[in-house]
Structures are given as structure tokens and as C-alpha cells.
Tab-separated table of C-alpha atoms and ligand atoms in Angstrom:
chain	number	residue	atom	x	y	z
O	295	MET	CA	-0.083	0.065	-0.047
O	296	THR	CA	1.626	3.370	-0.997
O	297	GLN	CA	-1.199	5.692	-0.942
O	298	PRO	CA	-0.673	8.384	1.700
O	299	ILE	CA	-3.108	8.974	4.138
O	300	ILE	CA	-3.641	12.576	5.902
O	301	VAL	CA	-3.371	12.443	9.534
O	302	THR	CA	-4.211	15.547	11.699
O	303	GLY	CA	-2.770	16.437	14.939
O	304	GLY	CA	-0.097	13.815	14.456
O	305	ALA	CA	2.257	16.382	16.761
O	306	GLY	CA	-0.101	15.429	19.678
O	307	PHE	CA	-0.169	13.038	22.584
O	308	ILE	CA	-2.345	10.235	20.688
O	309	GLY	CA	-1.574	11.288	17.270
O	310	SER	CA	2.121	11.047	17.227
O	311	ASN	CA	2.211	7.731	18.777
O	312	PHE	CA	-0.154	7.045	15.823
O	313	VAL	CA	2.398	8.342	13.272
O	314	LEU	CA	5.125	6.512	14.974
O	315	ASP	CA	2.912	3.348	14.810
O	316	TRP	CA	1.696	3.371	11.551
O	317	ILE	CA	4.923	4.029	9.915
O	318	ALA	CA	6.520	0.491	11.978
O	319	GLU	CA	3.245	-1.438	11.076
O	320	VAL	CA	1.857	0.014	7.968
O	321	GLY	CA	4.759	2.088	6.219
O	322	SER	CA	2.691	4.089	3.999
O	323	PRO	CA	3.415	7.753	3.904
O	324	VAL	CA	1.811	9.590	6.112
O	325	ILE	CA	1.309	13.213	5.794
O	326	ASN	CA	0.684	15.048	9.109
O	327	LEU	CA	-0.981	18.405	9.233
O	328	ASP	CA	-0.735	19.742	12.723
O	329	ARG	CA	-1.166	23.394	13.700
O	330	LEU	CA	1.644	23.013	17.124
O	331	THR	CA	-0.560	24.787	19.597
O	332	TYR	CA	0.813	24.578	22.675
O	333	SER	CA	0.225	20.853	22.865
O	334	GLY	CA	1.870	19.912	19.842
O	335	ASN	CA	5.418	18.976	20.014
O	336	LEU	CA	7.295	18.335	16.856
O	337	HIS	CA	10.031	16.647	18.583
O	338	ASN	CA	7.660	13.287	19.287
O	339	LEU	CA	9.039	12.469	16.070
O	340	ASP	CA	12.228	13.257	15.987
O	341	GLY	CA	12.579	9.320	14.973
O	342	LEU	CA	11.341	10.100	11.560
O	343	ALA	CA	13.309	13.046	10.888
O	344	ASP	CA	15.177	11.109	7.792
O	345	ASP	CA	12.068	8.916	7.026
O	346	PRO	CA	10.632	10.582	3.281
O	347	ARG	CA	7.330	8.482	4.852
O	348	HIS	CA	6.829	11.094	7.022
O	349	HIS	CA	5.816	14.475	5.831
O	350	PHE	CA	4.928	17.363	8.183
O	351	VAL	CA	2.536	20.350	7.560
O	352	GLN	CA	2.215	22.942	9.680
O	353	GLY	CA	-1.105	24.628	9.633
O	354	ASP	CA	-4.860	24.499	10.682
O	355	ILE	CA	-7.156	21.877	9.715
O	356	GLY	CA	-9.620	25.152	9.400
O	357	ASP	CA	-7.801	26.345	6.773
O	358	ARG	CA	-9.548	25.280	3.255
O	359	GLU	CA	-6.879	26.318	0.770
O	360	LEU	CA	-4.163	24.669	2.558
O	361	VAL	CA	-6.591	21.391	3.025
O	362	ARG	CA	-7.756	21.159	-0.554
O	363	ARG	CA	-4.281	21.871	-2.111
O	364	LEU	CA	-3.028	18.776	0.480
O	365	PHE	CA	-6.114	16.498	-1.128
O	366	GLU	CA	-4.767	17.756	-4.342
O	367	GLU	CA	-1.657	17.061	-3.937
O	368	HIS	CA	-1.277	13.760	-2.495
O	369	ARG	CA	-4.276	12.294	-3.398
O	370	PRO	CA	-4.722	10.722	0.291
O	371	ARG	CA	-6.683	7.195	0.857
O	372	ALA	CA	-7.533	8.466	3.971
O	373	VAL	CA	-8.012	10.718	6.653
O	374	VAL	CA	-7.329	10.488	10.209
O	375	ASN	CA	-8.465	13.413	12.577
O	376	PHE	CA	-7.159	13.868	15.723
O	377	ALA	CA	-6.674	17.674	15.450
O	378	ALA	CA	-8.666	19.099	18.135
O	379	GLU	CA	-8.092	21.286	21.474
O	380	SER	CA	-8.386	18.660	24.134
O	381	HIS	CA	-8.191	19.785	27.466
O	382	VAL	CA	-11.430	19.671	29.614
O	383	ASP	CA	-10.130	22.862	31.595
O	384	ARG	CA	-8.997	25.198	29.524
O	385	SER	CA	-12.116	24.183	27.980
O	386	ILE	CA	-14.311	25.765	30.693
O	387	ASP	CA	-11.768	29.018	30.664
O	388	SER	CA	-11.677	29.665	26.872
O	389	PRO	CA	-14.176	27.500	25.446
O	390	GLY	CA	-14.135	29.523	21.768
O	391	GLU	CA	-10.856	28.114	20.700
O	392	PHE	CA	-12.507	24.732	21.234
O	393	ILE	CA	-15.442	25.675	19.344
O	394	GLN	CA	-13.207	27.169	16.759
O	395	SER	CA	-11.179	24.130	16.242
O	396	ASN	CA	-13.306	21.128	17.061
O	397	ILE	CA	-16.201	22.581	15.194
O	398	VAL	CA	-15.620	24.852	12.489
O	399	GLY	CA	-12.152	23.227	11.529
O	400	VAL	CA	-14.151	19.676	11.698
O	401	PHE	CA	-16.214	21.519	9.260
O	402	ASN	CA	-14.096	22.984	6.756
O	403	LEU	CA	-12.102	19.592	6.769
O	404	LEU	CA	-15.151	17.681	6.145
O	405	GLU	CA	-16.139	20.052	3.410
O	406	GLU	CA	-12.517	19.450	1.536
O	407	ALA	CA	-13.159	15.473	2.397
O	408	ARG	CA	-16.409	16.294	0.438
O	409	ARG	CA	-14.685	17.990	-2.063
O	410	TYR	CA	-11.723	15.792	-3.243
O	411	TRP	CA	-13.951	12.485	-2.801
O	412	GLY	CA	-16.738	13.165	-4.795
O	413	ALA	CA	-14.537	13.907	-7.616
O	414	LEU	CA	-12.733	10.349	-7.264
O	415	THR	CA	-13.534	7.653	-9.240
O	416	GLY	CA	-13.122	3.515	-8.984
O	417	GLU	CA	-11.406	1.707	-6.234
O	418	GLU	CA	-9.962	5.295	-5.537
O	419	ARG	CA	-13.701	6.090	-4.351
O	420	THR	CA	-14.501	3.209	-2.822
O	421	ASP	CA	-11.607	2.974	-0.724
O	422	PHE	CA	-11.071	6.383	0.773
O	423	ARG	CA	-12.265	6.869	4.478
O	424	PHE	CA	-12.097	9.972	6.781
O	425	LEU	CA	-12.137	8.398	10.157
O	426	HIS	CA	-12.902	11.004	13.098
O	427	VAL	CA	-11.157	10.383	16.503
O	428	SER	CA	-13.752	11.499	18.984
O	429	THR	CA	-14.047	10.484	23.052
O	430	ASP	CA	-16.427	8.710	25.872
O	431	GLU	CA	-16.832	12.425	27.242
O	432	VAL	CA	-19.746	12.749	24.601
O	433	TYR	CA	-21.738	10.228	26.200
O	434	GLY	CA	-21.813	11.980	29.475
O	435	THR	CA	-21.779	10.969	32.943
O	436	LEU	CA	-23.035	7.201	34.840
O	437	GLY	CA	-23.801	6.179	38.128
O	438	PRO	CA	-22.042	3.549	40.016
O	439	THR	CA	-24.201	0.789	38.907
O	440	ASP	CA	-25.087	2.047	35.231
O	441	PRO	CA	-23.886	-0.158	32.454
O	442	PRO	CA	-21.091	1.415	30.753
O	443	PHE	CA	-21.687	3.337	27.315
O	444	THR	CA	-22.482	1.303	24.479
O	445	GLU	CA	-22.375	3.325	20.493
O	446	CYS	CA	-26.473	3.496	20.995
O	447	HIS	CA	-26.031	5.593	24.354
O	448	PRO	CA	-27.654	8.975	24.201
O	449	TYR	CA	-25.363	11.924	23.607
O	450	ALA	CA	-25.040	14.181	26.971
O	451	PRO	CA	-21.635	16.331	26.895
O	452	ASN	CA	-21.640	18.090	30.079
O	453	SER	CA	-18.176	20.497	29.433
O	454	PRO	CA	-17.531	22.754	26.676
O	455	TYR	CA	-14.902	19.937	25.341
O	456	SER	CA	-17.024	17.451	24.839
O	457	ALA	CA	-19.858	19.297	23.725
O	458	SER	CA	-17.245	20.832	21.212
O	459	LYS	CA	-16.596	16.912	20.184
O	460	ALA	CA	-20.410	16.017	20.481
O	461	SER	CA	-20.762	18.532	17.562
O	462	SER	CA	-18.256	17.801	15.504
O	463	ASP	CA	-19.295	13.663	16.230
O	464	HIS	CA	-22.735	14.522	14.357
O	465	LEU	CA	-21.110	16.754	11.853
O	466	VAL	CA	-19.313	13.364	10.926
O	467	ARG	CA	-22.088	11.459	10.882
O	468	ALA	CA	-24.305	13.940	8.703
O	469	TYR	CA	-22.021	13.861	6.169
O	470	HIS	CA	-22.416	10.612	6.069
O	471	HIS	CA	-25.921	10.513	5.728
O	472	THR	CA	-26.572	13.601	3.954
O	473	TYR	CA	-23.784	12.789	1.023
O	474	GLY	CA	-22.756	9.427	1.560
O	475	LEU	CA	-19.058	10.536	2.353
O	476	PRO	CA	-17.488	7.351	3.965
O	477	VAL	CA	-17.015	7.993	7.882
O	478	LEU	CA	-16.068	6.305	10.365
O	479	THR	CA	-16.323	7.442	14.136
O	480	THR	CA	-14.014	6.067	17.257
O	481	ASN	CA	-15.025	6.879	20.572
O	482	CYS	CA	-12.424	6.251	23.014
O	483	SER	CA	-11.638	6.202	27.089
O	484	ASN	CA	-8.793	7.879	28.796
O	485	ASN	CA	-5.118	7.264	27.029
O	486	TYR	CA	-2.194	7.426	28.956
O	487	GLY	CA	1.688	6.339	27.727
O	488	PRO	CA	4.559	8.462	25.981
O	489	TYR	CA	4.560	11.465	24.755
O	490	GLN	CA	1.709	13.221	26.740
O	491	PHE	CA	1.564	16.856	27.231
O	492	PRO	CA	2.696	17.073	31.309
O	493	GLU	CA	-0.644	19.440	32.320
O	494	LYS	CA	-2.279	15.789	31.802
O	495	LEU	CA	-3.358	13.901	35.140
O	496	ILE	CA	-0.916	10.994	34.748
O	497	PRO	CA	2.519	13.204	33.267
O	498	LEU	CA	1.492	15.817	35.808
O	499	MET	CA	1.769	13.430	38.843
O	500	ILE	CA	4.776	11.842	37.631
O	501	PHE	CA	6.611	15.267	37.369
O	502	ASN	CA	5.414	17.071	40.865
O	503	ALA	CA	6.171	13.700	42.643
O	504	LEU	CA	10.202	13.778	41.302
O	505	GLU	CA	9.996	17.215	42.506
O	506	GLY	CA	8.535	16.166	45.701
O	507	LYS	CA	5.656	19.175	44.964
O	508	GLY	CA	2.219	18.063	45.891
O	509	LEU	CA	-0.094	15.702	43.631
O	510	PRO	CA	-3.195	17.372	43.672
O	511	VAL	CA	-6.274	14.936	43.671
O	512	TYR	CA	-9.896	16.353	42.449
O	513	GLY	CA	-12.606	16.834	45.351
O	514	ASP	CA	-12.582	13.661	47.125
O	515	GLY	CA	-10.607	11.608	43.935
O	516	THR	CA	-13.726	9.207	43.327
O	517	ASN	CA	-14.460	10.263	40.165
O	518	ILE	CA	-14.227	7.003	37.970
O	519	ARG	CA	-12.504	7.186	34.405
O	520	ASP	CA	-11.376	3.779	31.956
O	521	TRP	CA	-7.973	3.638	30.947
O	522	LEU	CA	-6.462	2.739	28.328
O	523	TYR	CA	-2.707	2.735	26.709
O	524	VAL	CA	-2.662	5.018	24.180
O	525	LEU	CA	-0.954	2.649	21.468
O	526	ASP	CA	-4.107	0.260	22.066
O	527	HIS	CA	-5.952	2.924	20.762
O	528	CYS	CA	-3.550	3.631	17.629
O	529	ARG	CA	-3.599	-0.438	16.745
O	530	ALA	CA	-7.776	0.144	17.449
O	531	ILE	CA	-7.664	2.793	15.239
O	532	ARG	CA	-6.070	1.130	12.621
O	533	ARG	CA	-8.380	-1.649	12.736
O	534	VAL	CA	-11.250	0.604	12.317
O	535	LEU	CA	-9.373	2.058	9.140
O	536	GLU	CA	-8.860	-1.240	7.558
O	537	ALA	CA	-12.146	-3.021	8.274
O	538	GLY	CA	-15.070	-0.825	9.554
O	539	ARG	CA	-17.854	-0.460	8.633
O	540	THR	CA	-18.492	3.016	6.824
O	541	GLY	CA	-21.152	5.397	8.915
O	542	GLU	CA	-20.364	3.339	12.026
O	543	THR	CA	-19.196	4.706	15.468
O	544	TYR	CA	-16.737	2.355	17.217
O	545	ASN	CA	-16.167	2.369	21.145
O	546	ILE	CA	-12.551	1.903	22.271
O	547	GLY	CA	-11.754	1.290	25.861
O	548	GLY	CA	-9.740	-1.117	28.277
O	549	ASN	CA	-12.286	-2.431	30.568
O	550	PHE	CA	-10.095	-0.694	33.127
O	551	GLU	CA	-12.469	1.443	35.476
O	552	LYS	CA	-10.296	3.146	38.046
O	553	THR	CA	-10.892	6.142	40.739
O	554	ASN	CA	-8.922	9.266	39.896
O	555	LEU	CA	-7.252	7.932	43.592
O	556	GLU	CA	-6.415	4.625	42.408
O	557	VAL	CA	-4.325	5.773	40.020
O	558	VAL	CA	-2.594	8.221	41.321
O	559	LYS	CA	-1.684	5.464	43.874
O	560	THR	CA	-0.332	3.189	41.817
O	561	LEU	CA	1.671	5.678	39.879
O	562	CYS	CA	3.368	6.431	43.635
O	563	ALA	CA	3.843	2.610	44.098
O	564	LEU	CA	5.353	2.167	40.801
O	565	LEU	CA	7.722	5.361	41.858
O	566	ASP	CA	8.349	3.929	45.305
O	567	GLU	CA	9.750	0.996	43.427
O	568	LEU	CA	11.092	2.373	40.246
O	569	VAL	CA	13.046	5.078	42.147
O	570	PRO	CA	14.219	4.113	45.649
O	571	ASP	CA	16.940	6.633	46.383
O	572	SER	CA	13.971	9.816	46.526
O	573	PRO	CA	13.877	11.039	49.224
O	574	HIS	CA	10.071	12.663	48.572
O	575	ARG	CA	9.227	8.613	49.173
O	576	PRO	CA	6.682	7.607	49.744
O	577	PHE	CA	5.013	9.496	47.163
O	578	GLU	CA	1.452	8.946	48.263
O	579	SER	CA	1.877	11.148	51.076
O	580	LEU	CA	2.533	14.087	48.549
O	581	ILE	CA	-1.282	13.236	48.081
O	582	GLU	CA	-3.826	16.337	48.381
O	583	PHE	CA	-7.232	16.910	47.731
O	584	VAL	CA	-8.031	20.512	45.308
O	585	THR	CA	-11.469	21.741	45.286
O	586	ASP	CA	-13.150	19.810	42.404
O	587	ARG	CA	-13.850	21.150	38.643
O	588	PRO	CA	-16.730	22.978	37.839
O	589	GLY	CA	-19.324	20.204	36.298
O	590	HIS	CA	-16.971	17.463	36.476
O	591	ASP	CA	-18.301	13.765	35.383
O	592	TRP	CA	-18.662	11.072	37.837
O	593	ARG	CA	-18.260	7.870	36.270
O	594	TYR	CA	-17.407	7.098	32.572
O	595	ALA	CA	-16.863	3.468	31.278
O	596	ILE	CA	-16.610	1.925	27.857
O	597	ASP	CA	-18.203	-1.074	26.418
O	598	PRO	CA	-16.090	-2.103	23.424
O	599	THR	CA	-18.056	-4.908	22.857
O	600	LYS	CA	-18.906	-4.116	18.925
O	601	THR	CA	-15.118	-3.247	18.189
O	602	ARG	CA	-14.205	-6.791	19.968
O	603	ASP	CA	-16.564	-9.174	18.027
O	604	GLU	CA	-16.582	-7.122	14.786
O	605	LEU	CA	-13.116	-5.877	14.353
O	606	GLY	CA	-11.288	-8.705	16.844
O	607	TRP	CA	-9.875	-5.510	18.400
O	608	GLU	CA	-8.298	-6.305	22.368
O	609	PRO	CA	-5.892	-4.230	23.995
O	610	ALA	CA	-2.664	-5.725	24.378
O	611	GLU	CA	-1.943	-3.817	27.972
O	612	THR	CA	-3.469	-4.401	31.283
O	613	PHE	CA	-3.781	-1.291	33.457
O	614	ASP	CA	-0.839	-2.379	35.561
O	615	SER	CA	1.584	-3.309	32.329
O	616	GLY	CA	0.586	0.034	30.691
O	617	MET	CA	1.215	2.085	33.654
O	618	ARG	CA	4.317	0.499	34.719
O	619	LYS	CA	5.447	1.082	30.732
O	620	THR	CA	4.446	4.617	31.187
O	621	VAL	CA	6.060	5.580	34.106
O	622	LYS	CA	9.874	3.867	32.910
O	623	TRP	CA	8.972	5.945	29.587
O	624	TYR	CA	8.389	9.488	31.774
O	625	LEU	CA	11.812	8.592	34.047
O	626	GLU	CA	13.812	8.006	30.925
O	627	ASN	CA	12.400	10.527	28.589
O	628	GLY	CA	10.770	12.685	31.013
O	629	GLU	CA	12.874	15.307	31.462
O	630	ARG	CA	13.803	15.853	27.424
O	631	LEU	CA	10.319	16.034	26.893
O	632	ARG	CA	9.679	19.090	29.421
O	633	ALA	CA	13.238	20.799	28.231
O	634	GLN	CA	11.678	20.735	24.415
O	635	ILE	CA	8.196	21.976	25.687
O	636	ASP	CA	9.368	24.946	27.879
O	637	HIS	CA	11.619	25.907	24.938
O	638	ASP	CA	8.520	25.878	22.658
O	639	ARG	CA	6.418	27.899	25.181
O	640	GLU	CA	9.184	30.816	25.051
O	641	ARG	CA	9.198	30.901	21.583
O	642	LEU	CA	5.179	30.772	21.692
O	643	GLY	CA	5.417	33.497	24.048
O	644	LEU	CA	2.888	31.359	26.079
O	645	GLY	CA	3.201	31.811	30.100
O	646	GLY	CA	4.519	29.145	32.880
P	295	LIG	P1	-2.971	17.218	21.843
P	295	LIG	O1	-3.929	18.066	22.529
P	295	LIG	O2	-2.443	16.388	22.963
P	295	LIG	O3	-3.107	16.780	20.154
P	295	LIG	C1	-3.809	17.510	19.795
P	295	LIG	C2	-3.011	18.341	18.593
P	295	LIG	O4	-3.962	18.508	17.363
P	295	LIG	C3	-1.653	19.088	18.918
P	295	LIG	O5	-0.568	18.657	18.041
P	295	LIG	C4	-2.277	20.071	18.102
P	295	LIG	O6	-1.009	21.050	17.682
P	295	LIG	C5	-3.657	20.142	16.743
P	295	LIG	N1	-4.379	20.443	16.808
P	295	LIG	C6	-5.201	21.816	17.435
P	295	LIG	N2	-5.736	22.221	16.976
P	295	LIG	C7	-5.414	22.286	15.865
P	295	LIG	C8	-5.961	22.850	14.178
P	295	LIG	N3	-7.289	23.896	14.198
P	295	LIG	N4	-5.554	22.430	12.912
P	295	LIG	C9	-4.444	21.477	13.365
P	295	LIG	N5	-4.203	20.785	13.976
P	295	LIG	C10	-4.530	21.277	15.539
P	295	LIG	O7	-4.749	15.821	22.449
P	295	LIG	P2	-4.611	14.464	22.427
P	295	LIG	O8	-4.981	13.481	23.500
P	295	LIG	O9	-3.806	13.865	21.470
P	295	LIG	O10	-6.083	14.107	21.244
P	295	LIG	C11	-6.266	13.403	20.223
P	295	LIG	C12	-7.933	13.540	20.027
P	295	LIG	O11	-7.944	12.327	20.782
P	295	LIG	C13	-8.634	14.579	20.371
P	295	LIG	O12	-9.642	14.905	18.920
P	295	LIG	C14	-9.388	13.944	21.787
P	295	LIG	O13	-10.227	14.426	21.480
P	295	LIG	C15	-9.394	12.532	21.270
P	295	LIG	N6	-9.187	12.122	22.348
P	295	LIG	C16	-8.298	11.848	23.544
P	295	LIG	C17	-8.265	11.052	24.566
P	295	LIG	C18	-7.419	10.957	25.965
P	295	LIG	O14	-7.263	10.561	26.498
P	295	LIG	N7	-6.040	11.997	25.257
P	295	LIG	C19	-9.672	10.121	24.867
P	295	LIG	C20	-10.146	9.745	23.843
P	295	LIG	C21	-10.296	10.935	22.667
């Protein structure tokens, strides 16, 4: 397979893991379109610096002229859309950017995909796919005994972030039903693993712990999330792209429901073991409870039965094996990641 794919947001956390995994496992070229916002880090892709199969383009998914040019020049067989503003706390402080990238940006990308696909013929037309990467947060929150979210669960987003993702999911769906665009949507649970921007729970806790800083846990720490190792998510996306039925949604999750407090305690135990000389051990003593975020969803849980039964996908990592890999990765690469990000923040004139 030599026809390229376009990956958007491929310098971010999941996108860069996906690009690295795609080049290693599939090997066809990737056109990586990323605006390089605060959370994009091109260094994540340093390993591909001399690889002709990776072509990076800095730009916005909402830039119709640029996107049109990329479609015309590269004639991709698929678009995998990761590009988004992704941090719930930031969406509470400044929702406007979420509306712009996650809704207007996706609309523009869909329009250009529709234009490109509309002019294709033969196999190129039959094989084309638009895969939209979304989140379990669009389904809202669950009570303690509710069954996990299936693909039929009604949408009930509660934050500007999840509402913007829900809107883009609806647009993607509508482009299939109205125009026949061959779309696929994936809704995944919380990811963790290498290259995550350190404002998110897991890298934040690791960095703070190593410096002996407090480990801030929202509320009483009982909020529940379903956690998936990022490469398992990437493999699932590849599988959906390969064999998913167009117009369908696939839920992706590992059935690893944990309270936030359990996650932080797991990290602390791993750090106690892996950094035995730290003066900050036992790391659990650094945990502190802070005022909850407004509208904080209590529980998310994903039912991945459809993805497993239809596509044969299963996560390769358990919560314990994935967390161990992740902590080891940050111990080996965390300082480098942070130095790159600090350097970029200076260049972009962003605060600390
Ligand atoms: P991230 O913030 O690490 O990366 C997002 C990337 O998109 C960045 O590189 C950024 O520069 C780029 N970007 C933002 N706006 C853009 C625009 N308008 N045009 C081009 N590029 C733009 O986010 P992530 O955690 O890697 O999430 C990727 C996708 O996966 C998002 O759509 C998110 O909703 C979804 N998702 C994330 C998780 C998770 O746990 N992180 C779980 C499920 C789904």
C-alpha cells in the first residue's frame, strides 16, 4: 500500500503515537497536518526526521485552501482526524478555541474531504475513508451501577470540550447520511502513555512527585475513568480504518475502570519501586485534595464489545502493564520532553 494518509493533529499525544506506530507497522506515507498549538510537539517525531514517509505540514484543519492543496497534491486514501483542543480545564476557561478547532475546523475539513472524494472514481473512491477520533466524554456521566457506554448511548456532553467533540461527531455522521461520505467514528476512553503533554493527570503526577510537589487530586478522588494505553488505541484505530463499516461508530476502551485516587496511588507505588533513592518517598504522602472542577463528570466507562466482536480488537496491555511502561518511559524521557515543551512555550510566548 503506497497511497498516503493524511493525519491531522499528528504532533499531539495520541497523534504522534499513531504516526510512529503507522510508519512502523503499515509503512505507507503520512502527511501530518498540525497547527502546533501549545500541546503539539514535533520532537515527538524526531525518530522520523530522515524518513521520507513522514511529511509534516504546519497548518490548521480549518484552512480550506491548505487542506484542498494537500488533498490534490497527495491524493490520500484516508484522513485520520486527531486535531482538536483537548483539555477539559482549558475549555472551561476559554471555550472559544474549542468551538473554532473542534467544530468549525472539522466542518472545514469535512467540506474539503467531500469535495476531494466527490471527484474520485473507481477504487480510489471506494477505498477512501474519513476517520474521526472522538471521546467517551460525549456520552456524559454515569452513576455507580449504570452499564458502560455502548455506541447507542444518547449523547449528553457536560463540558465545552465534550460538547464541541459531540458537535463534530454529529457533523461527521451527517456528512455520511447526507452526502454519502465514507466516514468512521471512534469514541475512546482516557488514554495514557508516552508523549502526553504534562498538564494531563498522569504525566503531571509523575513530574510533581519527582520534584516533591503536591499531587493535586480533584474533590475526594472518587471520579472514575476507564483507562487505555495509547498504543492500544492506535492499534484499534488502524483496525477500524482497515475493516470498520462506513457510517458506523466504534467504542474503544479496555474495561479498566479506576478512580482518580487509585490511578495516583498506582503511580506512587510504581515510583516508590522504580526511584528507591528519592527523598520524596513514600510518594503517596504528597497527595492533596483540591477543589473539584465545575461540572466534573463522575464516571465514564466504555463497552468495547462491538469493536471486539466485529473487528477482533483487544487491548494488548492491562492497566498494570501499561502504567509500568508509562512510568518507566517518563523516568527515561520526561526531562527531555519537558525541556522541549518549555523551549516551545518560550518561542510561542506562552506563560508557564
Ligand atoms: P493533544 O492536545 O495532545 O493533541 C492535539 C493536537 O492537535 C496538537 O498537536 C495540536 O497542535 C493539534 N491541533 C489543535 N488544533 C488544531 C487545528 N485547528 N488544526 C491542526 N492541528 C490542531 O490531544 P490528544 O490527547 O492527542 O487527543 C487527540 C484526539 O483524540 C482529540 O481529538 C481528542 O478529543 C481525542 N481523544 C483523546 C483522549 C485522551 O485521553 N487524550 C481520549 C479519547 C479521545
